[in-house]
Tab-separated table of C-alpha atoms in Angstrom:
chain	number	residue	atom	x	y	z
A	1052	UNK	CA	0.000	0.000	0.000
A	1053	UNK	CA	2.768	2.620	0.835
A	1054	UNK	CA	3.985	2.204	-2.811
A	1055	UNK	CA	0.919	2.489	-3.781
A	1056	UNK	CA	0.197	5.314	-2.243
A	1057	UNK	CA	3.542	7.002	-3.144
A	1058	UNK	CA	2.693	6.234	-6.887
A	1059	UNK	CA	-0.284	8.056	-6.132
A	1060	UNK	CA	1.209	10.801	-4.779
A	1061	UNK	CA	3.658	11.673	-7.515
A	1062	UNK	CA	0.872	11.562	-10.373
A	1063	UNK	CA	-1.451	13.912	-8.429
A	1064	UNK	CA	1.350	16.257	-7.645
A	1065	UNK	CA	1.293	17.474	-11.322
A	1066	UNK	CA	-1.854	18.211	-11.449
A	1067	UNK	CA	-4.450	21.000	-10.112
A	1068	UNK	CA	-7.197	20.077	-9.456
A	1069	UNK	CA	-9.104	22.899	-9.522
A	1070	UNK	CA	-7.865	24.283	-13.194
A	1071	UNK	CA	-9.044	23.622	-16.895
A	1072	UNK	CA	-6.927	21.671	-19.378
A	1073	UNK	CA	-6.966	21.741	-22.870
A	1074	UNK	CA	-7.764	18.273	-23.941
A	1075	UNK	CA	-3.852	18.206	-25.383
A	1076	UNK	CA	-2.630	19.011	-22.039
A	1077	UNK	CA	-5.479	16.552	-19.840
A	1078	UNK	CA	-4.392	13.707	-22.206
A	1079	UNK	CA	-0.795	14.173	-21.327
A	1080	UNK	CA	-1.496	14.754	-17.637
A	1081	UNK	CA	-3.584	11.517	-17.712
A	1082	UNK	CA	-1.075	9.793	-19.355
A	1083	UNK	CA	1.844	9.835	-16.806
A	1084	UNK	CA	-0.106	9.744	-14.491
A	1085	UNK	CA	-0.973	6.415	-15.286
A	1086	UNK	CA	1.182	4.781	-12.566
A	1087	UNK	CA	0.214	0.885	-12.516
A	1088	UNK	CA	1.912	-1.807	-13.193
A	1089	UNK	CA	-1.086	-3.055	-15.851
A	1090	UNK	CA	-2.589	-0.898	-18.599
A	1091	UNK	CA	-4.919	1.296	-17.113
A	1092	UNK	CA	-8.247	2.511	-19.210
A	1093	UNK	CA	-8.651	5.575	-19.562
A	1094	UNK	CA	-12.339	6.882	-18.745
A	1095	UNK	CA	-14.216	10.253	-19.490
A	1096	UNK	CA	-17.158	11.607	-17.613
A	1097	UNK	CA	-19.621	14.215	-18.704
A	1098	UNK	CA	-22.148	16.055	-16.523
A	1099	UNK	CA	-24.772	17.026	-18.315
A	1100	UNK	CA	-27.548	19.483	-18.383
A	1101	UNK	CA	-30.552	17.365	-18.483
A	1102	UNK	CA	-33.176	15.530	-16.364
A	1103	UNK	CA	-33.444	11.712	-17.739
A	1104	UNK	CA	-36.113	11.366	-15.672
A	1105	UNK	CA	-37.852	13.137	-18.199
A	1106	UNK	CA	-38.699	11.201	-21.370
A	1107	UNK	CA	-37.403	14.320	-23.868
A	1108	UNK	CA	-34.194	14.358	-22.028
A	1109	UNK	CA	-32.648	10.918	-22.174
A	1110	UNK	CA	-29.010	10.589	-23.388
A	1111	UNK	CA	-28.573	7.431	-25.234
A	1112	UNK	CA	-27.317	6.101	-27.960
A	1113	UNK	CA	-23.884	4.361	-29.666
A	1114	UNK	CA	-20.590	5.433	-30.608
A	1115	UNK	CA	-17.239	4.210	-33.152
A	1116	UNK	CA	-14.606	5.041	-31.488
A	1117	UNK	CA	-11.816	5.433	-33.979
A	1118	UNK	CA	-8.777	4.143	-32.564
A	1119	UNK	CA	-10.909	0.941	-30.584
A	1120	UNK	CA	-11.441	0.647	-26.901
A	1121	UNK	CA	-8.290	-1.739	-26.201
A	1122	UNK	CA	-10.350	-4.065	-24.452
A	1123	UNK	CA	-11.880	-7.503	-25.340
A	1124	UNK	CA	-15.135	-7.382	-26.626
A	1125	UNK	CA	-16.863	-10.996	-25.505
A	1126	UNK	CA	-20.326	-10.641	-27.701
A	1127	UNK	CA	-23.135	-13.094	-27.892
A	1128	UNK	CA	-25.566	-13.312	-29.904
A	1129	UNK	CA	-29.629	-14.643	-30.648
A	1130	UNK	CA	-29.699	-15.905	-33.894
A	1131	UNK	CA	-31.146	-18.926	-35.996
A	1132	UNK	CA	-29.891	-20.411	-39.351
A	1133	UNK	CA	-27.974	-18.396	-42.082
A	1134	UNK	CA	-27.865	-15.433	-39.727
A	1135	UNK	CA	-26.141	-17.864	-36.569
A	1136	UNK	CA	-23.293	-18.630	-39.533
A	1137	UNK	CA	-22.789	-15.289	-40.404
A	1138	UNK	CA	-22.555	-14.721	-36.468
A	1139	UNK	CA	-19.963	-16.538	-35.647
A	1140	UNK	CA	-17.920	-16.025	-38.910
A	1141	UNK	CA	-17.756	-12.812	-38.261
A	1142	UNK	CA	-16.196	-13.416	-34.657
A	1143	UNK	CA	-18.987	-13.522	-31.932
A	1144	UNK	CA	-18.132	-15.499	-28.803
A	1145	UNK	CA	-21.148	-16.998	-28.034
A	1146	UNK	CA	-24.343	-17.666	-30.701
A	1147	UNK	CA	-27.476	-19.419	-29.560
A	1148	UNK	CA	-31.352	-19.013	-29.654
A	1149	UNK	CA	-33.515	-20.835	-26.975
A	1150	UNK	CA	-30.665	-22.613	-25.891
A	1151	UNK	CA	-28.990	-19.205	-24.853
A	1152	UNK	CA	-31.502	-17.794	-23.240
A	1153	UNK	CA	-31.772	-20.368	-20.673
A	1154	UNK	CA	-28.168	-20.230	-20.111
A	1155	UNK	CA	-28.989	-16.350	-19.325
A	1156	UNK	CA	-32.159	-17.346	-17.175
A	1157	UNK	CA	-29.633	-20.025	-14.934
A	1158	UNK	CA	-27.023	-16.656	-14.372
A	1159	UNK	CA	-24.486	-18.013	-17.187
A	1160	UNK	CA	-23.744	-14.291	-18.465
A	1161	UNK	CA	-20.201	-14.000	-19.524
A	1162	UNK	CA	-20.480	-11.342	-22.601
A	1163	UNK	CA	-20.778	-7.822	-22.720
A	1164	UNK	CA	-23.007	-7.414	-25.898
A	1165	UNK	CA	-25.594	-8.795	-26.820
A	1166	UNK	CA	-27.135	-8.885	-30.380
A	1167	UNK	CA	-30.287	-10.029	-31.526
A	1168	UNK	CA	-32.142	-10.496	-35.220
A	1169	UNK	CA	-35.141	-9.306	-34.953
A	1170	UNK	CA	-36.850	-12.704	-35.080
A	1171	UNK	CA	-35.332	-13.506	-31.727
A	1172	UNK	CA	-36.985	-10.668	-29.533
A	1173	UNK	CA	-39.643	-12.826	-28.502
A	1174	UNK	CA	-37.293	-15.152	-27.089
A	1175	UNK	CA	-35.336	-12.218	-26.255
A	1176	UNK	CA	-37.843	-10.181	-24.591
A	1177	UNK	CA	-38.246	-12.487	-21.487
A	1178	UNK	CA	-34.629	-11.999	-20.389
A	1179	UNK	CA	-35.272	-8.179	-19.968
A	1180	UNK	CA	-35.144	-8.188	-16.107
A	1181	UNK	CA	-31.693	-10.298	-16.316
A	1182	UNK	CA	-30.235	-8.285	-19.336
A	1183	UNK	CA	-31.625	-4.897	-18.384
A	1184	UNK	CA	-30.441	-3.967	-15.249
A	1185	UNK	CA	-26.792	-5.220	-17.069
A	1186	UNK	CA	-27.080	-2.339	-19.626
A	1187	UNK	CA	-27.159	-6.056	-22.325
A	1188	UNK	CA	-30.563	-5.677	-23.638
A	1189	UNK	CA	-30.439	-5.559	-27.476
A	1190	UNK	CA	-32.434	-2.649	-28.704
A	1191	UNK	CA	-32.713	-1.062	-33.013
A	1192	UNK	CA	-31.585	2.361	-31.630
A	1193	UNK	CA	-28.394	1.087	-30.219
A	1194	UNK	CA	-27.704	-1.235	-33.960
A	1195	UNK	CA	-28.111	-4.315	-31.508
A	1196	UNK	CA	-31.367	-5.802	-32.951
A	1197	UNK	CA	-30.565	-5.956	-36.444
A	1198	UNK	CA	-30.212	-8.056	-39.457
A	1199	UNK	CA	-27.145	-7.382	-39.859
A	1200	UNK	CA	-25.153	-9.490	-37.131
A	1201	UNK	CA	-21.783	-9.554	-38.706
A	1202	UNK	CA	-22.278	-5.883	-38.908
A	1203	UNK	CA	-23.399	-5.543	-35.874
A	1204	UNK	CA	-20.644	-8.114	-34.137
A	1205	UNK	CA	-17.741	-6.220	-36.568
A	1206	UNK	CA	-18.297	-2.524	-34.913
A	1207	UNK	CA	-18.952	-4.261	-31.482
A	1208	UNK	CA	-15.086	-6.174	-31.467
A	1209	UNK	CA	-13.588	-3.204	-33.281
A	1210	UNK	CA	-14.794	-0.589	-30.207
A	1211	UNK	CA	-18.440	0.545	-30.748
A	1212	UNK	CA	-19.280	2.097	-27.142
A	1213	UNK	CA	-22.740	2.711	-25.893
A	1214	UNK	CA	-23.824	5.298	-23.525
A	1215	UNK	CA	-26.063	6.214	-21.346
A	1216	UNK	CA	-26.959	9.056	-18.919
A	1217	UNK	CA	-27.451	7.933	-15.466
A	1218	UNK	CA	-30.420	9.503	-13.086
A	1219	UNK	CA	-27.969	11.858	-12.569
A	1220	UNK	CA	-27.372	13.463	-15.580
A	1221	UNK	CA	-23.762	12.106	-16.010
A	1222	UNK	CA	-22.386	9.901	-18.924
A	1223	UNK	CA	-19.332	7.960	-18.706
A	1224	UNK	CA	-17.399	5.508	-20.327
A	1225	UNK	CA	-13.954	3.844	-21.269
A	1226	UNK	CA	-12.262	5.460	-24.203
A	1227	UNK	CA	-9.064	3.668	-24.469
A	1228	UNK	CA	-6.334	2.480	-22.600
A	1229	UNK	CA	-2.861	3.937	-20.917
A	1230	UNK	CA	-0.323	2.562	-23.683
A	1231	UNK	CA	-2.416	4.436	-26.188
A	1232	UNK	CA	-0.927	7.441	-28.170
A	1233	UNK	CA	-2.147	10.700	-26.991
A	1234	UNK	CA	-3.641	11.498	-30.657
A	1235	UNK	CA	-5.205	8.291	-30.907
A	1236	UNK	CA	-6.631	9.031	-27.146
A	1237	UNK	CA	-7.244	12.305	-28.161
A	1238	UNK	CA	-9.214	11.203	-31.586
A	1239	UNK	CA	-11.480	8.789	-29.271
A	1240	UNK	CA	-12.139	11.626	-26.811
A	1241	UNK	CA	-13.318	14.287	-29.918
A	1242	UNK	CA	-15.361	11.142	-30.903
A	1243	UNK	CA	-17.352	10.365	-27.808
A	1244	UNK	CA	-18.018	14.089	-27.241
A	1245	UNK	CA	-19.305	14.489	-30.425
A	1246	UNK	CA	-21.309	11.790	-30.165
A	1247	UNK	CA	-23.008	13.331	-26.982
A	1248	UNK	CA	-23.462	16.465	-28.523
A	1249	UNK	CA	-25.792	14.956	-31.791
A	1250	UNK	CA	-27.601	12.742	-28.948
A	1251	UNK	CA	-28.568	15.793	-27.453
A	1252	UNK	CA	-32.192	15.834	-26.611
A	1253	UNK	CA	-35.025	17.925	-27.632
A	1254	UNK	CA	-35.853	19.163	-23.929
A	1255	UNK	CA	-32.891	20.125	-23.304
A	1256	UNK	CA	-32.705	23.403	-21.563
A	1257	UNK	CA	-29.360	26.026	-20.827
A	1258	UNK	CA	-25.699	24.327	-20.698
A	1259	UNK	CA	-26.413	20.715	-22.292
A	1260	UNK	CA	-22.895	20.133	-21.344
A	1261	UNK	CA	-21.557	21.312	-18.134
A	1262	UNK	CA	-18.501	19.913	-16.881
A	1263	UNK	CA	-16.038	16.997	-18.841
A	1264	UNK	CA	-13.541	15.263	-17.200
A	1265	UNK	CA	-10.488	12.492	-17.591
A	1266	UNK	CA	-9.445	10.036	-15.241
A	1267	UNK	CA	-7.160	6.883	-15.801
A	1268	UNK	CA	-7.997	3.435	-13.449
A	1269	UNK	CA	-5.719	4.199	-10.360
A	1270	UNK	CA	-4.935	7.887	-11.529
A	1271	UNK	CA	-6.284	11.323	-10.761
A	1272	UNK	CA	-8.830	13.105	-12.770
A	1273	UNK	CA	-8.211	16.226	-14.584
A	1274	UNK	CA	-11.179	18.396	-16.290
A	1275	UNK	CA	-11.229	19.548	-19.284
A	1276	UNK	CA	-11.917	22.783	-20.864
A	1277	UNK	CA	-15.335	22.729	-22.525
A	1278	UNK	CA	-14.494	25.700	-24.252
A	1279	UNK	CA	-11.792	24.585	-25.828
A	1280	UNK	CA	-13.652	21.116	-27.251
A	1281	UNK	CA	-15.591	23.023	-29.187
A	1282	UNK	CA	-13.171	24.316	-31.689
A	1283	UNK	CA	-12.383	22.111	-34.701
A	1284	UNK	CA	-9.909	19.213	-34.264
């Protein structure tokens, strides 16, 4: 723990945590500070100006990220036939129809996105209080009821993120990891934020988005200039 705590130490002693970075700057900050001895993701956090309790002000929706997540993707998938092929040529982990679902039902969930054709929703639809709560629920706005599985299991391996506010008003997500290059962190950052901003929602009222800010696993958090996102890349 005392090393721990001395690692600790020396990354928040470059940083204030009170001031406004440019996202150059906050990238860099984040990036040496970045202590561990395993590759740390890298996660962003946005407080925004809504109420989701409100049905016109619900943040949600799904991102590319350019430069992938750097994490393993495990993705299963409901699917019958031709489309349960195409499935698992194109990479997913685990494919199944009825037979899945029970696996769900007895707690067997080791993925972390889940497709569906739209065929399987009824089977689907009865795992909604197991898959829910998880954030795994396949739904058409997110592209994760769709005919297009390989599509749909391509973009989720190569770092498709989804998002969600919380009651809260705050979004947040993994962007990347430590070992990354700042401009590819950078690129992933301009990304997500610019996916939040075209998912902003019609009630919406004043700032939509108040406060951004950086943080790696076991580092300090630095917040970023708004301001300063807003200008072109």
């Amino acid at each position: 723990m005392a090393k721990l705590g001395k690692r600790l130490k020396a990354a928040y002693a470059g940083v204030n945590r009170d001031a406004l970075y440019s996202l150059t700057d906050a990238v860099t900050l984040i990036k040496n500070g970045a202590k561990a001895k395993f590759d740390e993701t890298v996660e962003i956090a946005m407080n925004l100006g809504i109420d989701p309790r409100h049905a016109d002000q619900m943040v949600r929706g799904v991102v590319n990220l350019p430069n992938g997540t750097g994490k393993t993707v495990r993705v299963a998938v409901f699917a019958r036939g031709d489309k349960a092929d195409q499935a698992t040529a194109a990479g997913a982990d685990i494919v199944g129809a009825d037979d899945l679902a029970e696996q769900i039902l007895a707690g067997n969930i080791n993925f972390d996105r889940c497709i569906a054709t739209p065929d399987m929703m009824g089977v689907v639809g009865r795992l909604g209080k197991v898959l829910g709560p998880r954030g795994l629920m396949p739904n058409p706005k997110l592209g994760t009821v769709t005919p297009d599985v390989a599509g749909a299991v391509q973009a989720a391996k190569a770092g498709s993120v989804e998002f969600r506010a919380e009651k809260t008003g705050i979004v947040h997500a993994g962007i990347g990891k430590a070992s990354f290059s700042e401009d590819a962190l950078a690129e992933n950052i301009r990304a997500f934020i610019d996916a939040i901003s075209r998912a902003k929602p019609t009630g919406a009222k004043g700032t939509y988005i108040e406060k951004v800010s950086l943080s790696s696993t076991m580092g300090p958090g630095v917040k970023l200039d708004v301001a300063t996102l807003a200008a072109p890349a």
